[in-house]
mmCIF file of C-alpha atoms in Angstrom:
data_model
loop_
_atom_site.group_PDB
_atom_site.id
_atom_site.type_symbol
_atom_site.label_atom_id
_atom_site.label_comp_id
_atom_site.label_asym_id
_atom_site.label_seq_id
_atom_site.Cartn_x
_atom_site.Cartn_y
_atom_site.Cartn_z
ATOM 1 C CA MET S 160 -1.118 -14.366 -0.282
ATOM 2 C CA ASP S 161 2.237 -15.855 -1.312
ATOM 3 C CA LYS S 162 4.899 -14.038 -3.332
ATOM 4 C CA THR S 163 3.990 -15.607 -6.678
ATOM 5 C CA ALA S 164 0.308 -14.785 -6.309
ATOM 6 C CA PHE S 165 1.034 -11.214 -5.240
ATOM 7 C CA GLN S 166 3.437 -10.707 -8.153
ATOM 8 C CA ALA S 167 0.636 -11.714 -10.496
ATOM 9 C CA ARG S 168 -1.693 -9.256 -8.742
ATOM 10 C CA ILE S 169 0.875 -6.464 -9.122
ATOM 11 C CA ILE S 170 1.392 -7.110 -12.826
ATOM 12 C CA SER S 171 -2.344 -7.215 -13.518
ATOM 13 C CA THR S 172 -2.966 -4.013 -11.552
ATOM 14 C CA PHE S 173 -0.178 -2.060 -13.216
ATOM 15 C CA HIS S 174 -1.029 -3.343 -16.691
ATOM 16 C CA ASN S 175 -4.342 -1.550 -16.149
ATOM 17 C CA LEU S 176 -2.339 1.570 -15.256
ATOM 18 C CA LYS S 177 -0.549 1.377 -18.659
ATOM 19 C CA TYR S 178 2.732 -0.069 -17.389
ATOM 20 C CA VAL S 179 4.780 -2.571 -19.372
ATOM 21 C CA PHE S 180 7.006 -5.027 -17.501
ATOM 22 C CA ASP S 181 10.324 -6.464 -18.578
ATOM 23 C CA GLU S 182 8.679 -9.870 -19.071
ATOM 24 C CA ASP S 183 6.173 -8.255 -21.449
ATOM 25 C CA ILE S 184 8.986 -6.833 -23.582
ATOM 26 C CA GLU S 185 10.667 -10.247 -23.691
ATOM 27 C CA GLU S 186 7.390 -11.670 -25.007
ATOM 28 C CA GLY S 187 7.281 -9.064 -27.786
ATOM 29 C CA LYS S 188 4.927 -6.464 -26.319
ATOM 30 C CA SER S 189 5.790 -2.894 -27.354
ATOM 31 C CA ILE S 190 6.244 -0.002 -24.955
ATOM 32 C CA GLN S 191 3.651 2.651 -25.690
ATOM 33 C CA ARG S 192 5.043 6.036 -26.755
ATOM 34 C CA MET S 193 3.385 9.411 -27.101
ATOM 35 C CA SER S 194 0.819 9.381 -29.897
ATOM 36 C CA THR S 195 1.127 11.644 -32.936
ATOM 37 C CA GLY S 196 -1.730 13.729 -31.566
ATOM 38 C CA GLN S 197 0.003 14.147 -28.220
ATOM 39 C CA LYS S 198 3.201 15.239 -29.957
ATOM 40 C CA VAL S 199 1.336 17.812 -32.034
ATOM 41 C CA LEU S 200 -0.375 19.198 -28.941
ATOM 42 C CA PHE S 201 2.888 19.360 -26.988
ATOM 43 C CA THR S 202 4.736 21.071 -29.854
ATOM 44 C CA GLY S 203 1.875 23.532 -30.222
ATOM 45 C CA GLY S 204 2.006 24.259 -26.502
ATOM 46 C CA ALA S 205 5.767 24.816 -26.726
ATOM 47 C CA PHE S 206 5.207 27.284 -29.574
ATOM 48 C CA ILE S 207 2.615 29.201 -27.578
ATOM 49 C CA ALA S 208 4.824 29.240 -24.483
ATOM 50 C CA GLY S 209 8.177 29.994 -26.102
ATOM 51 C CA GLY S 210 7.741 30.705 -29.773
ATOM 52 C CA LEU S 211 9.237 29.050 -32.837
ATOM 53 C CA VAL S 212 12.589 28.298 -31.196
ATOM 54 C CA ALA S 213 10.887 26.424 -28.347
ATOM 55 C CA ALA S 214 8.808 24.410 -30.816
ATOM 56 C CA LEU S 215 11.817 23.541 -32.966
ATOM 57 C CA CYS S 216 13.864 22.554 -29.910
ATOM 58 C CA THR S 217 11.218 20.080 -28.734
ATOM 59 C CA LYS S 218 12.650 16.660 -29.600
ATOM 60 C CA PHE S 219 10.967 13.309 -29.120
ATOM 61 C CA PRO S 220 13.097 10.227 -28.313
ATOM 62 C CA LYS S 221 13.694 7.580 -30.967
ATOM 63 C CA SER S 222 15.026 4.823 -28.735
ATOM 64 C CA SER S 223 14.125 1.209 -29.425
ATOM 65 C CA ASP S 224 12.459 -1.186 -27.023
ATOM 66 C CA GLU S 225 15.670 -3.224 -27.085
ATOM 67 C CA GLU S 226 17.726 -0.280 -25.791
ATOM 68 C CA ILE S 227 15.233 0.372 -23.036
ATOM 69 C CA HIS S 228 15.054 -3.312 -22.133
ATOM 70 C CA THR S 229 18.835 -3.386 -21.711
ATOM 71 C CA GLU S 230 18.602 -0.694 -19.035
ATOM 72 C CA ILE S 231 15.599 -2.382 -17.429
ATOM 73 C CA GLN S 232 17.638 -5.573 -17.088
ATOM 74 C CA LYS S 233 20.270 -3.624 -15.165
ATOM 75 C CA LEU S 234 17.568 -2.308 -12.827
ATOM 76 C CA LYS S 235 16.245 -5.831 -12.401
ATOM 77 C CA LYS S 236 19.400 -6.656 -10.429
ATOM 78 C CA THR S 237 18.071 -4.472 -7.610
ATOM 79 C CA CYS S 238 14.316 -5.181 -7.955
ATOM 80 C CA ASP S 239 11.990 -8.148 -8.302
ATOM 81 C CA LEU S 240 9.701 -6.470 -10.839
ATOM 82 C CA VAL S 241 10.241 -3.479 -13.134
ATOM 83 C CA GLY S 242 7.354 -1.679 -14.832
ATOM 84 C CA ILE S 243 7.712 1.330 -17.144
ATOM 85 C CA ARG S 244 5.569 4.017 -18.792
ATOM 86 C CA LEU S 245 6.917 6.069 -21.680
ATOM 87 C CA ASP S 246 3.796 7.754 -23.049
ATOM 88 C CA THR S 247 4.045 11.131 -21.303
ATOM 89 C CA GLY S 248 7.428 12.411 -22.488
ATOM 90 C CA SER S 249 8.883 11.656 -19.072
ATOM 91 C CA ILE S 250 9.732 8.152 -17.898
ATOM 92 C CA VAL S 251 7.850 6.709 -14.954
ATOM 93 C CA LEU S 252 9.161 3.510 -13.413
ATOM 94 C CA SER S 253 7.346 1.361 -10.872
ATOM 95 C CA LEU S 254 9.776 -0.970 -9.122
ATOM 96 C CA PHE S 255 8.869 -3.712 -6.648
ATOM 97 C CA ILE S 256 11.162 -5.185 -4.002
ATOM 98 C CA PHE S 257 10.134 -8.028 -1.682
ATOM 99 C CA SER S 258 11.882 -6.783 1.434
ATOM 100 C CA ASP S 259 11.257 -9.152 4.380
ATOM 101 C CA ASP S 260 14.802 -10.511 4.149
ATOM 102 C CA LEU S 261 16.512 -7.141 3.705
ATOM 103 C CA SER S 262 18.021 -5.043 6.477
ATOM 104 C CA GLN S 263 17.271 -1.340 6.611
ATOM 105 C CA ASP S 264 20.787 -0.590 5.360
ATOM 106 C CA GLN S 265 20.208 -2.903 2.407
ATOM 107 C CA MET S 266 16.913 -1.197 1.549
ATOM 108 C CA ILE S 267 18.552 2.220 1.667
ATOM 109 C CA GLY S 268 21.399 0.868 -0.441
ATOM 110 C CA ARG S 269 18.942 -0.419 -3.041
ATOM 111 C CA SER S 270 17.404 3.034 -3.357
ATOM 112 C CA VAL S 271 20.842 4.586 -3.911
ATOM 113 C CA LEU S 272 21.654 2.042 -6.633
ATOM 114 C CA ILE S 273 18.288 2.661 -8.275
ATOM 115 C CA GLN S 274 18.909 6.406 -8.346
ATOM 116 C CA ASP S 275 22.264 5.875 -10.019
ATOM 117 C CA GLN S 276 20.841 3.488 -12.637
ATOM 118 C CA MET S 277 17.990 5.874 -13.449
ATOM 119 C CA LYS S 278 20.413 8.331 -15.044
ATOM 120 C CA ALA S 279 20.694 6.141 -18.155
ATOM 121 C CA PHE S 280 16.934 6.461 -18.700
ATOM 122 C CA LYS S 281 17.284 10.209 -19.302
ATOM 123 C CA ASN S 282 18.355 9.339 -22.854
ATOM 124 C CA PHE S 283 14.851 7.970 -23.482
ATOM 125 C CA THR S 284 12.960 11.091 -22.376
ATOM 126 C CA MET S 285 11.699 13.976 -24.487
ATOM 127 C CA ARG S 286 13.923 17.025 -24.844
ATOM 128 C CA PHE S 287 12.356 20.437 -24.308
ATOM 129 C CA MET S 288 14.656 23.371 -25.137
ATOM 130 C CA LEU S 289 17.954 22.684 -23.336
ATOM 131 C CA THR S 290 16.718 20.080 -20.906
ATOM 132 C CA ARG S 291 15.232 16.615 -20.868
ATOM 133 C CA MET S 292 12.044 15.559 -19.143
ATOM 134 C CA ALA S 293 12.128 13.863 -15.761
ATOM 135 C CA VAL S 294 12.663 10.248 -14.738
ATOM 136 C CA TYR S 295 10.589 9.104 -11.764
ATOM 137 C CA ALA S 296 10.826 5.817 -9.897
ATOM 138 C CA ASN S 297 8.075 4.679 -7.538
ATOM 139 C CA VAL S 298 9.817 1.996 -5.485
ATOM 140 C CA PHE S 299 7.434 -0.320 -3.629
ATOM 141 C CA TYR S 300 9.037 -2.113 -0.669
ATOM 142 C CA ILE S 301 6.791 -5.103 -0.011
ATOM 143 C CA PHE S 302 6.456 -6.883 3.337
ATOM 144 C CA SER S 303 4.519 -9.925 4.482
ATOM 145 C CA ASP S 304 5.801 -9.273 8.036
ATOM 146 C CA SER S 305 3.705 -6.413 9.476
ATOM 147 C CA GLU S 306 6.254 -5.648 12.201
ATOM 148 C CA LYS S 307 8.990 -5.166 9.637
ATOM 149 C CA ALA S 308 6.642 -3.045 7.527
ATOM 150 C CA PHE S 309 6.032 -0.806 10.559
ATOM 151 C CA GLN S 310 9.772 -0.480 11.220
ATOM 152 C CA PHE S 311 10.336 0.483 7.586
ATOM 153 C CA ARG S 312 7.660 3.156 7.767
ATOM 154 C CA GLN S 313 8.951 4.602 11.028
ATOM 155 C CA SER S 314 12.707 4.625 10.565
ATOM 156 C CA CYS S 315 13.745 3.701 7.034
ATOM 157 C CA GLN S 316 11.335 4.953 4.374
ATOM 158 C CA ALA S 317 12.406 8.609 4.551
ATOM 159 C CA ASN S 318 16.035 7.560 4.010
ATOM 160 C CA CYS S 319 15.072 5.722 0.824
ATOM 161 C CA LYS S 320 13.804 8.935 -0.822
ATOM 162 C CA HIS S 321 16.289 10.615 -3.158
ATOM 163 C CA GLY S 322 16.140 13.352 -5.726
ATOM 164 C CA GLU S 323 18.378 15.358 -8.027
ATOM 165 C CA PHE S 324 16.490 18.581 -8.706
ATOM 166 C CA PHE S 325 18.444 19.836 -11.699
ATOM 167 C CA LYS S 326 18.752 16.393 -13.289
ATOM 168 C CA LYS S 327 15.037 15.736 -12.640
ATOM 169 C CA ILE S 328 15.572 12.289 -11.162
ATOM 170 C CA ASP S 329 13.415 11.207 -8.221
ATOM 171 C CA VAL S 330 13.289 7.985 -6.194
ATOM 172 C CA MET S 331 9.987 7.813 -4.307
ATOM 173 C CA PRO S 332 9.686 4.982 -1.735
ATOM 174 C CA TRP S 333 6.356 3.309 -0.979
ATOM 175 C CA GLY S 334 5.490 0.650 1.568
ATOM 176 C CA VAL S 335 3.189 -2.329 1.096
ATOM 177 C CA ASP S 336 2.112 -4.562 3.985
ATOM 178 C CA VAL S 337 0.553 -7.645 2.384
ATOM 179 C CA SER S 338 -0.714 -9.094 5.681
ATOM 180 C CA ALA S 339 -2.474 -5.865 6.657
ATOM 181 C CA LYS S 340 -3.525 -5.143 3.046
ATOM 182 C CA SER S 341 -2.063 -1.685 3.417
ATOM 183 C CA VAL S 342 -0.246 0.712 1.061
ATOM 184 C CA TRP S 343 1.314 4.006 2.105
ATOM 185 C CA GLY S 344 3.232 6.617 0.167
ATOM 186 C CA TYR S 345 6.203 8.864 0.810
ATOM 187 C CA LYS S 346 6.106 12.387 2.213
ATOM 188 C CA GLY S 347 7.043 15.534 0.323
ATOM 189 C CA LEU S 348 7.594 16.376 -3.317
ATOM 190 C CA PRO S 349 7.153 15.487 -6.092
ATOM 191 C CA VAL S 350 3.402 15.003 -5.752
ATOM 192 C CA SER S 351 2.597 11.372 -6.458
ATOM 193 C CA MET S 352 0.449 10.285 -9.384
ATOM 194 C CA PHE S 353 -0.818 7.435 -7.186
ATOM 195 C CA ASN S 354 -3.312 7.470 -4.353
ATOM 196 C CA SER S 355 -2.535 5.061 -1.505
ATOM 197 C CA LYS S 356 -6.136 4.040 -0.862
ATOM 198 C CA ASP S 357 -6.804 3.561 -4.547
ATOM 199 C CA LEU S 358 -3.745 1.296 -4.866
ATOM 200 C CA GLU S 359 -4.877 -0.665 -1.797
ATOM 201 C CA THR S 360 -8.224 -1.295 -3.442
ATOM 202 C CA LYS S 361 -6.668 -2.322 -6.739
ATOM 203 C CA LEU S 362 -4.084 -4.641 -5.171
ATOM 204 C CA PHE S 363 -6.200 -6.270 -2.456
ATOM 205 C CA SER S 364 -9.825 -6.256 -3.553
#
């Protein structure tokens, strides 16, 4: 499967997972936010957990798609595809990098740049009491060369994982071997919302 065909497969798969891509925003598609019902439930939960002050200090972001798209375009300098979900209060990014031509140092460097650029997305998350919700980035390093995919998994992937506990920013590196039709996740926390085998089925079936 060539790069163009696999990009189309990625976009279709992640559309079904409620992600919006930068190209979608350019074509006028809106990024889905939390529904009114979800906001009511979350505020009610905050009241139960922390009382009136907690409920009153729960703030939902009012950022525009244009503001978000500006930050996505900055991320696009390090990635081939950028998908985003905004409907949980947190921000979840799925980023895709075709990596056959990158050295291990370059892949690690990309992950560092991504972590730094994620900080701007905190402004688009929900505020709960004195803190904002998390920003997560699932970064998929994609290989058509199985040998390079194996080398990434053995000696590079762990070095592409970054997190800032108090700022709630996490870069979570994944590997995709297109030739072997294989997807594998990172080790450790945070617990991924994706299942490797499920993603394999969705991307390659």
